Amino acid sequence: MSIRINALSCIGCKRCAEVCPGNLIKIVNNRAVIKREKDCWGCTSCLKECKTGAIEFFLGADIGGKGSILSVEEKGDLRTWIVKRPDGSSETITVNTKESNKY
Ligand code: SF4
Ligand code: SF4
């Protein structure tokens, strides 16, 4: 499993690099790149920090994802997790970040 960074959507803000607990992301020519893909353990911190949607998480067969792609969108307090499957179908889960630690 690993992230994928879309260089066309990246604005080089460095937020992803700053939050990665494994120091796996670096900025090259004002674009984020992942240094060692195989070391990514999928904490999703970088996805949540990226405000341009440039980062997607590849859900490989090794974790039952069968090639699905996970991405995150935020609007105000609402964070929506989106899983796009290879067959074109998708699933979304929306969480109010203000209430996510309530229970
Ligand atoms: S998912 Fe976590 S470990 Fe992987 S690159 Fe992003 S912040 Fe780093
Ligand atoms: S957080 Fe997103 S826009 Fe900012 S450097 Fe990382 S990938 Fe690029």
PDB file of C-alpha atoms and ligand atoms in Angstrom:
ATOM      1  CA  MET A   1       0.000   0.000   0.000  1.00  0.00           C
ATOM      2  CA  SER A   2       1.102   3.517  -0.612  1.00  0.00           C
ATOM      3  CA  ILE A   3       0.017   6.995  -1.546  1.00  0.00           C
ATOM      4  CA  ARG A   4       0.040   8.490  -5.012  1.00  0.00           C
ATOM      5  CA  ILE A   5       0.674  12.201  -5.477  1.00  0.00           C
ATOM      6  CA  ASN A   6      -0.736  13.994  -8.510  1.00  0.00           C
ATOM      7  CA  ALA A   7       1.935  16.538  -9.445  1.00  0.00           C
ATOM      8  CA  LEU A   8      -0.592  18.552 -11.462  1.00  0.00           C
ATOM      9  CA  SER A   9      -2.706  19.193  -8.353  1.00  0.00           C
ATOM     10  CA  CYS A  10       0.184  19.747  -5.933  1.00  0.00           C
ATOM     11  CA  ILE A  11       0.986  23.361  -5.035  1.00  0.00           C
ATOM     12  CA  GLY A  12       4.082  22.554  -2.977  1.00  0.00           C
ATOM     13  CA  CYS A  13       2.645  23.759   0.340  1.00  0.00           C
ATOM     14  CA  LYS A  14       4.676  21.103   2.277  1.00  0.00           C
ATOM     15  CA  ARG A  15       1.831  20.243   4.653  1.00  0.00           C
ATOM     16  CA  CYS A  16       2.019  16.542   3.752  1.00  0.00           C
ATOM     17  CA  ALA A  17       5.788  16.444   4.294  1.00  0.00           C
ATOM     18  CA  GLU A  18       5.429  18.105   7.693  1.00  0.00           C
ATOM     19  CA  VAL A  19       2.884  15.610   9.033  1.00  0.00           C
ATOM     20  CA  CYS A  20       4.270  12.328   7.657  1.00  0.00           C
ATOM     21  CA  PRO A  21       5.440  10.415  10.753  1.00  0.00           C
ATOM     22  CA  GLY A  22       7.929   8.456   8.676  1.00  0.00           C
ATOM     23  CA  ASN A  23       9.432  11.511   6.962  1.00  0.00           C
ATOM     24  CA  LEU A  24       8.629   9.812   3.655  1.00  0.00           C
ATOM     25  CA  ILE A  25       7.609  12.861   1.615  1.00  0.00           C
ATOM     26  CA  LYS A  26       9.971  15.483   0.240  1.00  0.00           C
ATOM     27  CA  ILE A  27       9.446  18.563  -1.911  1.00  0.00           C
ATOM     28  CA  VAL A  28      11.261  18.577  -5.238  1.00  0.00           C
ATOM     29  CA  ASN A  29      10.871  21.494  -7.644  1.00  0.00           C
ATOM     30  CA  ASN A  30       7.930  22.733  -5.565  1.00  0.00           C
ATOM     31  CA  ARG A  31       6.098  19.402  -5.848  1.00  0.00           C
ATOM     32  CA  ALA A  32       5.654  16.664  -3.252  1.00  0.00           C
ATOM     33  CA  VAL A  33       7.114  13.229  -3.984  1.00  0.00           C
ATOM     34  CA  ILE A  34       7.172  10.134  -1.821  1.00  0.00           C
ATOM     35  CA  LYS A  35      10.708   8.911  -1.132  1.00  0.00           C
ATOM     36  CA  ARG A  36      10.168   5.255  -0.206  1.00  0.00           C
ATOM     37  CA  GLU A  37       6.708   4.051  -1.211  1.00  0.00           C
ATOM     38  CA  LYS A  38       7.090   0.672   0.428  1.00  0.00           C
ATOM     39  CA  ASP A  39       7.699   2.289   3.819  1.00  0.00           C
ATOM     40  CA  CYS A  40       4.297   4.030   3.837  1.00  0.00           C
ATOM     41  CA  TRP A  41       2.081   2.338   6.412  1.00  0.00           C
ATOM     42  CA  GLY A  42      -1.095   4.146   5.449  1.00  0.00           C
ATOM     43  CA  CYS A  43      -1.715   6.441   8.396  1.00  0.00           C
ATOM     44  CA  THR A  44      -3.578   8.815   5.980  1.00  0.00           C
ATOM     45  CA  SER A  45      -2.220  11.939   7.727  1.00  0.00           C
ATOM     46  CA  CYS A  46      -0.966  13.365   4.442  1.00  0.00           C
ATOM     47  CA  LEU A  47      -4.331  12.813   2.726  1.00  0.00           C
ATOM     48  CA  LYS A  48      -6.113  14.741   5.465  1.00  0.00           C
ATOM     49  CA  GLU A  49      -3.630  17.631   5.317  1.00  0.00           C
ATOM     50  CA  CYS A  50      -3.627  18.086   1.546  1.00  0.00           C
ATOM     51  CA  LYS A  51      -6.126  20.815   0.680  1.00  0.00           C
ATOM     52  CA  THR A  52      -5.912  20.374  -3.076  1.00  0.00           C
ATOM     53  CA  GLY A  53      -6.795  16.670  -3.208  1.00  0.00           C
ATOM     54  CA  ALA A  54      -3.442  15.856  -4.773  1.00  0.00           C
ATOM     55  CA  ILE A  55      -2.901  12.751  -2.657  1.00  0.00           C
ATOM     56  CA  GLU A  56      -4.713   9.456  -3.091  1.00  0.00           C
ATOM     57  CA  PHE A  57      -4.189   6.242  -1.216  1.00  0.00           C
ATOM     58  CA  PHE A  58      -3.912   3.017  -3.179  1.00  0.00           C
ATOM     59  CA  LEU A  59      -5.772   0.158  -1.490  1.00  0.00           C
ATOM     60  CA  GLY A  60      -3.970  -2.880  -2.856  1.00  0.00           C
ATOM     61  CA  ALA A  61      -5.016  -6.496  -2.817  1.00  0.00           C
ATOM     62  CA  ASP A  62      -2.762  -7.060   0.186  1.00  0.00           C
ATOM     63  CA  ILE A  63      -5.281  -5.280   2.404  1.00  0.00           C
ATOM     64  CA  GLY A  64      -8.397  -6.393   0.548  1.00  0.00           C
ATOM     65  CA  GLY A  65      -8.738  -3.214  -1.478  1.00  0.00           C
ATOM     66  CA  LYS A  66      -8.342  -4.922  -4.853  1.00  0.00           C
ATOM     67  CA  GLY A  67      -6.996  -1.777  -6.452  1.00  0.00           C
ATOM     68  CA  SER A  68      -9.461   0.712  -5.009  1.00  0.00           C
ATOM     69  CA  ILE A  69      -8.394   4.322  -4.436  1.00  0.00           C
ATOM     70  CA  LEU A  70      -9.087   6.248  -1.222  1.00  0.00           C
ATOM     71  CA  SER A  71      -9.237  10.045  -1.210  1.00  0.00           C
ATOM     72  CA  VAL A  72     -10.440  12.752   1.178  1.00  0.00           C
ATOM     73  CA  GLU A  73     -12.422  15.951   0.718  1.00  0.00           C
ATOM     74  CA  GLU A  74     -13.124  18.542   3.407  1.00  0.00           C
ATOM     75  CA  LYS A  75     -15.828  21.195   3.619  1.00  0.00           C
ATOM     76  CA  GLY A  76     -15.932  23.082   6.884  1.00  0.00           C
ATOM     77  CA  ASP A  77     -16.171  20.547   9.700  1.00  0.00           C
ATOM     78  CA  LEU A  78     -17.169  17.724   7.356  1.00  0.00           C
ATOM     79  CA  ARG A  79     -14.546  15.285   6.108  1.00  0.00           C
ATOM     80  CA  THR A  80     -15.634  12.875   3.374  1.00  0.00           C
ATOM     81  CA  TRP A  81     -13.697   9.682   2.682  1.00  0.00           C
ATOM     82  CA  ILE A  82     -14.203   8.414  -0.867  1.00  0.00           C
ATOM     83  CA  VAL A  83     -13.391   4.894  -2.055  1.00  0.00           C
ATOM     84  CA  LYS A  84     -13.388   4.466  -5.836  1.00  0.00           C
ATOM     85  CA  ARG A  85     -13.377   0.856  -6.980  1.00  0.00           C
ATOM     86  CA  PRO A  86     -11.817  -0.427 -10.209  1.00  0.00           C
ATOM     87  CA  ASP A  87     -15.302  -1.275 -11.558  1.00  0.00           C
ATOM     88  CA  GLY A  88     -16.240   2.437 -11.416  1.00  0.00           C
ATOM     89  CA  SER A  89     -18.435   2.207  -8.330  1.00  0.00           C
ATOM     90  CA  SER A  90     -17.708   4.307  -5.274  1.00  0.00           C
ATOM     91  CA  GLU A  91     -18.580   4.648  -1.620  1.00  0.00           C
ATOM     92  CA  THR A  92     -18.413   7.702   0.627  1.00  0.00           C
ATOM     93  CA  ILE A  93     -18.301   8.117   4.387  1.00  0.00           C
ATOM     94  CA  THR A  94     -18.738  11.613   5.848  1.00  0.00           C
ATOM     95  CA  VAL A  95     -17.556  12.422   9.357  1.00  0.00           C
ATOM     96  CA  ASN A  96     -18.058  15.632  11.318  1.00  0.00           C
ATOM     97  CA  THR A  97     -14.534  16.253  12.593  1.00  0.00           C
ATOM     98  CA  LYS A  98     -15.852  18.234  15.546  1.00  0.00           C
ATOM     99  CA  GLU A  99     -17.728  15.149  16.770  1.00  0.00           C
ATOM    100  CA  SER A 100     -15.348  12.365  15.769  1.00  0.00           C
ATOM    101  CA  ASN A 101     -13.796  12.116  19.249  1.00  0.00           C
ATOM    102  CA  LYS A 102     -17.085  12.410  21.082  1.00  0.00           C
ATOM    103  CA  TYR A 103     -17.724   8.717  21.800  1.00  0.00           C
TER     104      TYR A 103
HETATM  105  S1  SF4 B   1      -0.024   7.762   4.545  1.00  0.00           S
HETATM  106 FE1  SF4 B   1       1.099   8.340   6.445  1.00  0.00          FE
HETATM  107  S2  SF4 B   1       3.018   7.175   6.341  1.00  0.00           S
HETATM  108 FE2  SF4 B   1       2.148   7.154   4.265  1.00  0.00          FE
HETATM  109  S3  SF4 B   1       3.135   8.908   3.256  1.00  0.00           S
HETATM  110 FE3  SF4 B   1       1.167   9.644   4.089  1.00  0.00          FE
HETATM  111  S4  SF4 B   1       1.680  10.505   6.119  1.00  0.00           S
HETATM  112 FE4  SF4 B   1       3.421   9.214   5.456  1.00  0.00          FE
HETATM  113  S1  SF4 B   2      -0.150  18.804   0.957  1.00  0.00           S
HETATM  114 FE1  SF4 B   2      -0.876  18.430  -1.155  1.00  0.00          FE
HETATM  115  S2  SF4 B   2      -0.524  20.379  -2.212  1.00  0.00           S
HETATM  116 FE2  SF4 B   2       0.680  20.466  -0.321  1.00  0.00          FE
HETATM  117  S3  SF4 B   2       2.729  19.730  -0.923  1.00  0.00           S
HETATM  118 FE3  SF4 B   2       1.565  17.939  -0.208  1.00  0.00          FE
HETATM  119  S4  SF4 B   2       0.638  17.032  -2.073  1.00  0.00           S
HETATM  120 FE4  SF4 B   2       1.302  19.121  -2.565  1.00  0.00          FE
END
